[in-house]
Coordinates of C-alpha atoms in Angstrom, one line a residue:
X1 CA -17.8 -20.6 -28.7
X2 CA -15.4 -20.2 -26.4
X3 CA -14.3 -16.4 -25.8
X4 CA -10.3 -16.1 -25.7
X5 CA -7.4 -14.1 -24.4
X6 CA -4.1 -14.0 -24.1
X7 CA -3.8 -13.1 -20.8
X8 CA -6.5 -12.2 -18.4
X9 CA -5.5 -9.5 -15.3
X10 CA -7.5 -9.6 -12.6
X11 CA -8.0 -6.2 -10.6
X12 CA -7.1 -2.7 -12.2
X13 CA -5.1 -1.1 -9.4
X14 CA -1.7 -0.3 -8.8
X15 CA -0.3 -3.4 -10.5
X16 CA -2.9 -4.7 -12.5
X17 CA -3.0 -1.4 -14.6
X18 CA 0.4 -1.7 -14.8
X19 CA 0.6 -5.1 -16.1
X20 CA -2.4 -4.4 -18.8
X21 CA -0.4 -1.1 -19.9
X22 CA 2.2 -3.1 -20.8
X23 CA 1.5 -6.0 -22.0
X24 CA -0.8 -4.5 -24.9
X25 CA 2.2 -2.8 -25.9
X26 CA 2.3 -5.5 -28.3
X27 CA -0.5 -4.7 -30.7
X28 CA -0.5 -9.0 -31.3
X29 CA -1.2 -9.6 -27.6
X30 CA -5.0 -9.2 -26.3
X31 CA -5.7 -8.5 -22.5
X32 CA -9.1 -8.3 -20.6
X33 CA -8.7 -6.7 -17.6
X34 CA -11.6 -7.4 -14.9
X35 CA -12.5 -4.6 -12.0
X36 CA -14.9 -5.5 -9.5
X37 CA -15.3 -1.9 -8.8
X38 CA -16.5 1.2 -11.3
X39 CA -15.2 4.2 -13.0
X40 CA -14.0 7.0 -10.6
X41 CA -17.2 9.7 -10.1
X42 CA -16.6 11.5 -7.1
X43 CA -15.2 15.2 -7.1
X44 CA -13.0 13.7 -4.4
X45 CA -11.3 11.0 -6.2
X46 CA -9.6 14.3 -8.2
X47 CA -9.1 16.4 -5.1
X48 CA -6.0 15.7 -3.3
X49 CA -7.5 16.6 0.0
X50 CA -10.7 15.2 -0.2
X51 CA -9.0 11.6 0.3
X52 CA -10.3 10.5 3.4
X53 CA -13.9 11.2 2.3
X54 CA -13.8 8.5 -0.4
X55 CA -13.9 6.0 2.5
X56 CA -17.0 3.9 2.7
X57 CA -18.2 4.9 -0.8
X58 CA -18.4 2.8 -3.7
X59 CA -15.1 3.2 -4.5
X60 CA -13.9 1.3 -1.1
X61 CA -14.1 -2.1 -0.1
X62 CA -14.5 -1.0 3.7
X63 CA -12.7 -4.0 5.3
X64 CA -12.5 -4.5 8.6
X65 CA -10.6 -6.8 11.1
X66 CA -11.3 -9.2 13.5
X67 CA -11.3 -8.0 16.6
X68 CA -7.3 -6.9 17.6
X69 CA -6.5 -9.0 20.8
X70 CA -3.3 -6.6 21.7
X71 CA -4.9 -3.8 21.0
X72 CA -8.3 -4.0 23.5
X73 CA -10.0 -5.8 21.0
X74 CA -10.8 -3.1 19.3
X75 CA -11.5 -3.8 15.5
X76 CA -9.5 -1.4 12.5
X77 CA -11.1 -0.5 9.8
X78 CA -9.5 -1.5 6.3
X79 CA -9.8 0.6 3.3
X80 CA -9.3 -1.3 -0.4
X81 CA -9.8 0.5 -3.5
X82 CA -12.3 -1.0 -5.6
X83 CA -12.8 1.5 -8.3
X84 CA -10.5 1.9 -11.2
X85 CA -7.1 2.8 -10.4
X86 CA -7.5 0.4 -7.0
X87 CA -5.9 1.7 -4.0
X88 CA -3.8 4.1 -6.2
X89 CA -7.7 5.8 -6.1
X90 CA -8.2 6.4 -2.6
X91 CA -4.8 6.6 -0.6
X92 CA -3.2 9.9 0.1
X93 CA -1.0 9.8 -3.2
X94 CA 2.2 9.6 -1.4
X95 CA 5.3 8.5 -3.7
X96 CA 7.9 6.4 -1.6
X97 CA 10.0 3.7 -3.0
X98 CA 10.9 2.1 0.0
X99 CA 14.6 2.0 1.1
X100 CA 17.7 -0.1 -0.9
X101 CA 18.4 -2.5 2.2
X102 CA 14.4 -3.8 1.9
X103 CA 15.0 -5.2 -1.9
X104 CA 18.8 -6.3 -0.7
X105 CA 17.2 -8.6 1.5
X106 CA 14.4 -9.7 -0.5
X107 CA 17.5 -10.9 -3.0
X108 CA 19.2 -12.6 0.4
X109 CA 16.4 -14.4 0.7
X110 CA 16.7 -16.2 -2.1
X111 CA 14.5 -13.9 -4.8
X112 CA 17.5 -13.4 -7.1
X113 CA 16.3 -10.6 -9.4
X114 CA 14.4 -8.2 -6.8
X115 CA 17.4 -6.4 -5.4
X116 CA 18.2 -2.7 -5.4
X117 CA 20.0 -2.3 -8.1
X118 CA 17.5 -4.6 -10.0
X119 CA 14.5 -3.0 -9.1
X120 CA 15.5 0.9 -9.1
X121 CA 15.3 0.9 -13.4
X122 CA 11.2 -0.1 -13.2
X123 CA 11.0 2.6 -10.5
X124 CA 12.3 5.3 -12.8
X125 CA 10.5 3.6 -15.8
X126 CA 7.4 4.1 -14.8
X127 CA 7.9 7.6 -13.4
X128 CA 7.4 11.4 -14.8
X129 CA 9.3 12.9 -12.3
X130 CA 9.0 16.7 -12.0
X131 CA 12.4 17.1 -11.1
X132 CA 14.5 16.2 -14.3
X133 CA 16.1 12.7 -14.9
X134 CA 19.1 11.1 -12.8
X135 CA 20.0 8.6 -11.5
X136 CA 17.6 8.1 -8.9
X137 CA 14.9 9.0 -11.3
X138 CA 13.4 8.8 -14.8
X139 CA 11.0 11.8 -16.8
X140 CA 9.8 9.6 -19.7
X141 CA 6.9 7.5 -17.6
X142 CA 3.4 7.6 -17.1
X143 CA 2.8 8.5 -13.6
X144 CA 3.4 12.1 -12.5
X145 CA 5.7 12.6 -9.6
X146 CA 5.2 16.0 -8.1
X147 CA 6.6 18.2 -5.2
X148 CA 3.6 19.8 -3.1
X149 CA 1.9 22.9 -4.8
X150 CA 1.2 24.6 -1.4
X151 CA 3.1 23.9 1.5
X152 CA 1.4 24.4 5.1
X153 CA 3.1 26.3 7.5
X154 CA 3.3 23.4 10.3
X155 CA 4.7 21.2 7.4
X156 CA 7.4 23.8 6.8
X157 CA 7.9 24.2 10.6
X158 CA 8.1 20.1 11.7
X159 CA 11.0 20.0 9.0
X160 CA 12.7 22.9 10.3
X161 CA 12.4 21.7 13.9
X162 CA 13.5 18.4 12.5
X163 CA 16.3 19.6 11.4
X164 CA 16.7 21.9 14.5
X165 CA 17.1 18.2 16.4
X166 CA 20.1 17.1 14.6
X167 CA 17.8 14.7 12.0
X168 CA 19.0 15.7 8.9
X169 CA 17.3 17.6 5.7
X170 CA 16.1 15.0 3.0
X171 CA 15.2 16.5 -0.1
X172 CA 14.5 13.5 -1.8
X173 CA 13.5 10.5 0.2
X174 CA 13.9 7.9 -3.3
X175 CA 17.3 9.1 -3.8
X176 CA 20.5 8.4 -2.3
X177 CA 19.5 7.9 0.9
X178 CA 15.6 8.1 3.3
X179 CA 16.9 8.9 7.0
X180 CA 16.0 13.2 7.7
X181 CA 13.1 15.1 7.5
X182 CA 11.3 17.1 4.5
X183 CA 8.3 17.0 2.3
X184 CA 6.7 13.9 0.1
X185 CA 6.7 14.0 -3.2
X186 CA 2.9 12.8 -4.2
X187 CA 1.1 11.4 -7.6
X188 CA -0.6 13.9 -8.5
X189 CA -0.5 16.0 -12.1
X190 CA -1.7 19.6 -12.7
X191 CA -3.1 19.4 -9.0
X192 CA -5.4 16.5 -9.3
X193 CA -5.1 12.9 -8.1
X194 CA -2.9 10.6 -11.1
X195 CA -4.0 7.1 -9.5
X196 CA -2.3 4.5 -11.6
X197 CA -5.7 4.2 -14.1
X198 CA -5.4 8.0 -15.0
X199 CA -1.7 7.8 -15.5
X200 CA -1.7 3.8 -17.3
X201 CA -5.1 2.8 -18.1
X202 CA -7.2 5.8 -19.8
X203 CA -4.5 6.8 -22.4
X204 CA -4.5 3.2 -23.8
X205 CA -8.2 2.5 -23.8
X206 CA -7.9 3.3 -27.7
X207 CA -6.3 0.0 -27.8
X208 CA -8.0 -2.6 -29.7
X209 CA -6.2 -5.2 -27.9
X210 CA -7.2 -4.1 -24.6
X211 CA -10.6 -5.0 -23.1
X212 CA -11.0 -3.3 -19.8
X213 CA -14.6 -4.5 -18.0
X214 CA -15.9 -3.1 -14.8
X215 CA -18.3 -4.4 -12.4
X216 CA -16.9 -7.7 -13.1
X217 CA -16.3 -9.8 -9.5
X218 CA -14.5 -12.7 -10.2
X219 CA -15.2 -15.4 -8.4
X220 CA -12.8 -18.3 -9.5
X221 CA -9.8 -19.5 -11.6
X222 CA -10.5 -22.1 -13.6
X223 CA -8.3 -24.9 -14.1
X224 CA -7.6 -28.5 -16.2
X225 CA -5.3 -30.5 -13.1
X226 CA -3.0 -27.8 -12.0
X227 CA -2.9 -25.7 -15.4
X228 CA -4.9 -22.6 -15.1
X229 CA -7.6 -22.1 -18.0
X230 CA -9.5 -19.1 -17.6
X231 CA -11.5 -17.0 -15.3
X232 CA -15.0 -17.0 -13.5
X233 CA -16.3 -13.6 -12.9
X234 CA -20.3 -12.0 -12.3
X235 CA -21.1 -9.3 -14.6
X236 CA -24.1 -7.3 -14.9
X237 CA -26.0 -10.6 -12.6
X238 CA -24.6 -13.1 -14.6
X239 CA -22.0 -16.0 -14.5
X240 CA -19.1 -15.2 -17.3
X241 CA -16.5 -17.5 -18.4
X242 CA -13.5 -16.7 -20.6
X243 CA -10.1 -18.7 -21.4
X244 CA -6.1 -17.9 -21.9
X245 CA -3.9 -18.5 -24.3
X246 CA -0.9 -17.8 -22.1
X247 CA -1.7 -16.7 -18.1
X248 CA -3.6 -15.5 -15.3
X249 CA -2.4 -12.7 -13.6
X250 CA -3.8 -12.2 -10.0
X251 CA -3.4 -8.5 -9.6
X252 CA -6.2 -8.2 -6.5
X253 CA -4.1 -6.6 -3.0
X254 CA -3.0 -8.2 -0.3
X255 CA -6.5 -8.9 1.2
X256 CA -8.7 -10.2 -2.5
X257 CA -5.7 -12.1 -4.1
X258 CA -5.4 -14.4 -1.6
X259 CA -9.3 -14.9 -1.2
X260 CA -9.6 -15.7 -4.7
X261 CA -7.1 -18.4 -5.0
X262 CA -8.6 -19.6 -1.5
X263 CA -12.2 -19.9 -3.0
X264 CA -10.1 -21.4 -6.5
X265 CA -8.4 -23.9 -4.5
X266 CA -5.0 -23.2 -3.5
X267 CA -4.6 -22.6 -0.3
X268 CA -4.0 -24.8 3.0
X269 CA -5.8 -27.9 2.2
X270 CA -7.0 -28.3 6.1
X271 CA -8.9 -24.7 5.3
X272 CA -10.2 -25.1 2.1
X273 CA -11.8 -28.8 2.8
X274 CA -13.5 -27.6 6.4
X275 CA -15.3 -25.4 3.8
X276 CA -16.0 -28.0 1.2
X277 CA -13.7 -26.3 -1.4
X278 CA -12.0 -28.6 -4.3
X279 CA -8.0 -28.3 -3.1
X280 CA -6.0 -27.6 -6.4
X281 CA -2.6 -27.4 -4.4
X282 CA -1.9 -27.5 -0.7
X283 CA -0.2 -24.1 -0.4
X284 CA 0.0 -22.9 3.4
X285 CA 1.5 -20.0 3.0
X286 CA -1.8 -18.5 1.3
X287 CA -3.3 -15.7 3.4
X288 CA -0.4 -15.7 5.8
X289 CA 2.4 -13.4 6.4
X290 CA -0.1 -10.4 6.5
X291 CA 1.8 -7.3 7.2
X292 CA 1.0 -4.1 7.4
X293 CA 2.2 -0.6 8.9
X294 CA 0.4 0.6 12.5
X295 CA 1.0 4.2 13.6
X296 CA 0.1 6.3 16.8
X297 CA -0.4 10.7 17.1
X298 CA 0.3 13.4 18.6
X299 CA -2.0 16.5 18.1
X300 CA -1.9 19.8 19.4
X301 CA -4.7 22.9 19.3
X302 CA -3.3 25.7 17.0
X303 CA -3.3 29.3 17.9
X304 CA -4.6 30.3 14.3
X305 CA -6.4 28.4 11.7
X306 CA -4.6 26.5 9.3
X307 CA -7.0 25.2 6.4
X308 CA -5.3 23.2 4.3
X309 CA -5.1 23.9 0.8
X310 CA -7.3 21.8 -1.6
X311 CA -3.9 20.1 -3.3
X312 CA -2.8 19.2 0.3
X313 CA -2.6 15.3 0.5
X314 CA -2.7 16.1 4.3
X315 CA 0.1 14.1 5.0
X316 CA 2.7 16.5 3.7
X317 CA 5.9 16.0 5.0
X318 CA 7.4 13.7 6.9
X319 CA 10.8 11.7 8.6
X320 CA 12.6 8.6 8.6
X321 CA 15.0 8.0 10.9
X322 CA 16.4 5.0 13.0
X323 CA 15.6 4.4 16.6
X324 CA 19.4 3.5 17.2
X325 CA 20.7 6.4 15.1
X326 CA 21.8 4.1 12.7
X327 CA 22.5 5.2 9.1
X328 CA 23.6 1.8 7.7
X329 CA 20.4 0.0 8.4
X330 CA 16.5 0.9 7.2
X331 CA 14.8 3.7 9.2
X332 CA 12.9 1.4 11.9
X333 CA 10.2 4.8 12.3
X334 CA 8.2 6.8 9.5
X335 CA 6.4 10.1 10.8
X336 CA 3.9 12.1 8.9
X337 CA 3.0 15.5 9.9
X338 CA -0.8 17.5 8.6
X339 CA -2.3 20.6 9.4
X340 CA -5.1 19.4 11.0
X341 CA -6.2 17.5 14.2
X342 CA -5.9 14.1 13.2
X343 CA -7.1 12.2 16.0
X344 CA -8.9 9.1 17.6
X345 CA -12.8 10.2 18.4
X346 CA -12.0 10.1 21.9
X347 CA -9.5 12.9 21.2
X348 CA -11.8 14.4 18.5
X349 CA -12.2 18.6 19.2
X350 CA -13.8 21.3 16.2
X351 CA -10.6 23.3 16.4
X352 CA -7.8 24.1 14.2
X353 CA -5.1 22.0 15.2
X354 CA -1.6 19.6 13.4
X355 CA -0.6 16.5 14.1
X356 CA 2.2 14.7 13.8
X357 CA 2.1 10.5 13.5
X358 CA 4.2 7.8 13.6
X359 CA 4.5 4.6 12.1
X360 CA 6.9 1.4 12.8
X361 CA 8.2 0.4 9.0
X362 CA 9.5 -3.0 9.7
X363 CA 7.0 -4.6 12.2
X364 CA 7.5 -7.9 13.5
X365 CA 3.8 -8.9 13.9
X366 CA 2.3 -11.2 11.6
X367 CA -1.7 -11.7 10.5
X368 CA -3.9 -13.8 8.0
X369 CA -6.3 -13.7 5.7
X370 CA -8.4 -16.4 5.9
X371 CA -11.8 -17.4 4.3
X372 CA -14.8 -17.0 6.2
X373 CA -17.3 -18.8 3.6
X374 CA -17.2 -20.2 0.3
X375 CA -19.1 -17.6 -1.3
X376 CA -17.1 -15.4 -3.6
X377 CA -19.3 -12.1 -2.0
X378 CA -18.4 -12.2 1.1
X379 CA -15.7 -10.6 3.0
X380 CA -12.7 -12.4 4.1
X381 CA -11.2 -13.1 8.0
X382 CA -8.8 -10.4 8.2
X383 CA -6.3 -10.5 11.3
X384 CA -3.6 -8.2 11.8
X385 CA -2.1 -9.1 15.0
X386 CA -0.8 -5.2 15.7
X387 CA 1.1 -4.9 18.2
X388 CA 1.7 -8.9 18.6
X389 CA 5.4 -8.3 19.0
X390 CA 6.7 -6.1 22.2
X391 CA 9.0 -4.5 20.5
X392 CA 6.6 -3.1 18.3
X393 CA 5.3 -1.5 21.0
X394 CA 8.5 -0.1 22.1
X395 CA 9.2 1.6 19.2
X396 CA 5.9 3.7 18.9
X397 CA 6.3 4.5 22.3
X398 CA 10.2 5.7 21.4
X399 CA 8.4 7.5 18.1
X400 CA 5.8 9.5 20.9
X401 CA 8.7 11.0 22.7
X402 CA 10.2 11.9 19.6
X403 CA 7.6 13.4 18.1
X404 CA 7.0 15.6 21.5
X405 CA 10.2 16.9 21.2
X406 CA 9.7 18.1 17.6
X407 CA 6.4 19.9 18.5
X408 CA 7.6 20.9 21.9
X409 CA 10.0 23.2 19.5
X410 CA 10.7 26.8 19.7
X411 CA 9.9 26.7 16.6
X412 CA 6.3 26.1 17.7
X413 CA 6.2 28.3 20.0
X414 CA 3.8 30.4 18.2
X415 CA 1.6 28.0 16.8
X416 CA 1.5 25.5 19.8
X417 CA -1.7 25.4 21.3
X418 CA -2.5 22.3 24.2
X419 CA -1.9 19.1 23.6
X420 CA -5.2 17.4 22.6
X421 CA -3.4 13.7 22.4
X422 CA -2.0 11.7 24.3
X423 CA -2.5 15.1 26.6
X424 CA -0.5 16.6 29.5
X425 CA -1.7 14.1 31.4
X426 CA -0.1 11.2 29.7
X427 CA 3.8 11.2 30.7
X428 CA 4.4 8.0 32.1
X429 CA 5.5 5.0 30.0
X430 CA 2.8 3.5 31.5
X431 CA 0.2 5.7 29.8
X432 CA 1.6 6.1 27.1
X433 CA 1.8 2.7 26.5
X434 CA -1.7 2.3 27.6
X435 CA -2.7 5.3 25.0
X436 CA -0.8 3.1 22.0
X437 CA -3.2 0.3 22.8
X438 CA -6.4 2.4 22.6
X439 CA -6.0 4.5 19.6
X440 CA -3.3 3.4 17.3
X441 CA -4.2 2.8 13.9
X442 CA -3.2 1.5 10.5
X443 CA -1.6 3.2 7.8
X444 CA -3.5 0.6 5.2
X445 CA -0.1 -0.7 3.7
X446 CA -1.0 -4.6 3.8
X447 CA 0.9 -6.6 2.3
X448 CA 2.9 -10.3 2.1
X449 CA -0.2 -12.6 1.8
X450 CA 1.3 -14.1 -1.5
X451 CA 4.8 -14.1 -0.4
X452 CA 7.4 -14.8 -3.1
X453 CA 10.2 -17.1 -2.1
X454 CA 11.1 -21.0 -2.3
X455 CA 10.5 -22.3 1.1
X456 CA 7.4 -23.9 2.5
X457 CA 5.3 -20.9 3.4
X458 CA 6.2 -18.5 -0.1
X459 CA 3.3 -18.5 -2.6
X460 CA 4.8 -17.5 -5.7
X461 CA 8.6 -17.8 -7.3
X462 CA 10.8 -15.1 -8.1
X463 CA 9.0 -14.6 -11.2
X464 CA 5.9 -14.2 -9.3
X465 CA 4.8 -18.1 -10.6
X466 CA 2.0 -19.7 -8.1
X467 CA 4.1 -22.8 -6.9
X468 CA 2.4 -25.8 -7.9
X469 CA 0.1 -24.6 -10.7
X470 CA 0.6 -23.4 -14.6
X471 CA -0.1 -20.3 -15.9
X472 CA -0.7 -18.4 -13.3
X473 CA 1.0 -15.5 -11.6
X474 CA 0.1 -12.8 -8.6
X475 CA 1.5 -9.1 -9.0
X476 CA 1.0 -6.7 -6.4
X477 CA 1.7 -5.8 -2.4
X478 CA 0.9 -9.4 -1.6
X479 CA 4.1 -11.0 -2.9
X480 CA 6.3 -8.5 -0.9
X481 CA 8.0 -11.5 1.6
X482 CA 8.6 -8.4 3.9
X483 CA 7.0 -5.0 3.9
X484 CA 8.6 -2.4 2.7
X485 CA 10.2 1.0 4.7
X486 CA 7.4 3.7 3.5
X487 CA 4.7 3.5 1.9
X488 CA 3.1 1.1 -0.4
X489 CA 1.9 2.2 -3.5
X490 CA 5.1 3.0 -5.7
X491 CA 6.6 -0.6 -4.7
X492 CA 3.3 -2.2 -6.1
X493 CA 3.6 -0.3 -9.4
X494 CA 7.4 -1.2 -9.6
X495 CA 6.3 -4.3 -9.1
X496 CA 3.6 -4.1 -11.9
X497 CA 6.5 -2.9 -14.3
X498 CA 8.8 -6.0 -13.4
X499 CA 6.2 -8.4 -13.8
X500 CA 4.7 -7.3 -16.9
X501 CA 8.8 -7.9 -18.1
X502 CA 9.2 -11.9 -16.9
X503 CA 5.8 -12.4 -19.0
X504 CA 7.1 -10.8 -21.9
X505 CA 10.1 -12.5 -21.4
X506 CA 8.6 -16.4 -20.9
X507 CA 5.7 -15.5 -23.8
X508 CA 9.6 -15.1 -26.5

């Protein structure tokens, strides 16, 4: 006998909890939700600060590129939740929305439905802001929305000096505007990590409805022609099947849900068939598109210790502003500023130290994922291309300088100890530029491997539809046709909200 749901959501991170949360809203309407990874059971997966430390555990998928060609071939290292809660379980809880003219032109081109104004109501429905309701914001969600609980003196002194520069004070980056300088507000609730299956996911598990299966790698869609039937997946060493009613929803980051419908068959038939792989539908645009945020330090010694406190996300405050000083366009730079030395190992020193970062938000290069094998367990190709597009390049060296002149401060002059990185040393253009190359980074915001759109290279439809097959739809970072100015996570829920919506909507 056959074993049946409605709908089947594959991956329970920041959209695929989501999407399960609300689609068993209806008690009529059964959901299995399959993780590949576990429960949460670290102590740091609850402590803000101990974040970075959840790296290479269980809990992370540890990607890594190929090796980057324009930046010294040196391969980054790509962290993917895979755990309950996804990403949303490992990243430094940072809540940004993104900025209006980043949906606007997702509308422009041609996603009617995914504008500003369209997308700012599942923004403040799925938020518990701890500020009260407006009209930038909504109290009545499930994920908690917090200002920091104990702000670090260099935190409190890059905002001051940012605004000392003539950048502006930003209170609220998600509200009416981003450009300025000022603290995040982060996911967290009563001082502890709220990923997206501790704010969605656990306080629905009573739901008979709702199956929720970890451990569960699935390794193919199933389809009859182009209609998609069910789901392959290994659980506990075995080969599982199960069926749908009504859809499939792909729910798997930018880096897994284009590998699964790769190994499923969708995909660019030239690089399925070199790997002997059944083509469903010739879809190039699978795996391509890749973008994702790349940022570059500068660290300085401290003339007294700063420990951070255990709520600290690290990356407490931060500024958006525009290379051109423009204030009608997206901020073009993101910088994050944390009380310790933050640094590549070249730079690496035991002291106490802050750093301040910057990242390009809009980038221009573009990377793949691509399938290395046609065996479900093994990692995909993953290129980034950072740093492909000179002006790229320009701008982090243009987010250097600024970042210099915020440190270089009075109001650092009594916490400013030497410059670890890039160093005294490093003035020139010419070493700077060289120092970009050899220890810039990423911020882990891929996304755009399942672009939504209606031309040639665009994977799903505005209402997040594969092209070319039936009953099956992705939700999460991958459909973003163009990343989005901060960081990722909040977008990906949003998105998690709207999509659970059109499959309400099409199910009537």
């Amino acid at each position: 006998m056959k074993t049946k749901y409605d709908y089947v959501v594959i991956g329970a991170g920041s959209g695929g909890c989501v999407v399960a949360n609300r689609l068993t809203e209806d008690a009529e309407t059964t959901v299995l939700l399959l993780e590949a990874g576990n429960p949460p059971n670290l102590p740091e997966h609850e402590i803000p600060l101990g974040w970075p430390k959840l790296w290479g555990t269980e809990a992370d998928w540890a990607y890594s590129t190929e090796e980057e060609p324009y930046i010294n071939n040196r391969k980054i290292y790509c962290p993917r939740g895979k755990v309950l809660g996804g990403s949303s379980a490992i990243n430094a809880m940072i809540y940004i929305r993104g900025n209006r003219y980043d949906y606007d032109q997702w509308d422009q081109l041609g996603n009617v439905g995914w504008s500003y104004e369209d997308v700012l109501p599942y923004f403040k429905k799925s938020e518990n802001q701890q500020r009260e309701a407006c009209e930038f914001h909504g109290v009545d969600g499930f994920l908690s929305v917090t200002d920091p609980l104990a702000k670090s003196v260099t935190s409190q002194k890059f905002v001051e000096a940012a605004v000392e520069l003539g950048y502006g004070h930003n209170p609220d980056f998600n509200g009416a505007q981003q450009h300025g300088a000022g603290f995040y507000q982060l996911t967290i609730k009563d001082g502890k990590r709220h990923s997206t299956a501790t704010a969605f996911l656990l306080p629905i598990l009573h739901r008979p409805n709702l199956t929720v299966t970890t451990g569960a790698l699935v390794t193919r869609l199933l389809f009859e022609g182009t209609q998609t039937v069910g789901v392959e997946f290994i659980h506990q060493g075995t080969i599982q099947q199960v069926w749908i009613e009504q859809e499939v929803i792909l729910s798997a980051g930018a880096i897994d849900s284009p590998k699964l419908l790769m190994l499923s068959g969708i995909g660019k038939a030239e690089h399925l068939k070199s790997l002997d792989i059944p083509v469903v539908v010739d879809l190039p645009g699978v795996g391509q598109n890749l973008q994702d945020h790349v940022l570059v330090g500068v660290a300085h010694e401290a003339t007294q210790d700063l420990q951070p406190d255990l709520t600290s996300n690290l990356a407490e405050v931060g500024l958006f502003l525009h290379t051109e000083g423009r204030l009608d366009a997206a901020p073009d730079l993101q910088f994050f500023s944390a009380p310790i030395l933050w640094t590549h190992p070249t730079y690496g020193r035991s002291v106490p130290g802050f750093t301040g970062a910057v990242c390009i938000t809009n980038p221009e290069s573009r990377g793949s994922v691509n399938l290395g094998s046609a065996f479900p367990k093994d990692p995909p190709i993953i290129r980034m291309n950072y740093l492909q597009s000179e002006s790229d390049l320009q701008k982090l060296l243009a987010g250097i300088k600024i970042c210099r002149q915020i440190f270089q401060s009075s109001v650092f002059d009594e916490l400013r100890g030497e410059e670890v990185a890039p160093g005294a040393d490093n003035q020139s253009d010419e070493t700077l530029l060289a120092y970009i190359r050899e220890t810039c980074d990423s911020v882990y915001h891929p996304v755009g491997t399942c672009k939504m759109g209606s031309d040639r290279d665009s994977v799903v439809n505005p209402e997040l539809k594969v092209h070319g097959v039936a009953g099956l739809r992705v939700a999460d970072a991958s459909i973003m046709p163009t990343i989005i100015t901060g960081n990722t996570n909040a977008p990906t829920i949003m998105i998690g909200e709207k999509a659970a919506d059109l499959i309400k909507a099409a199910a009537k």
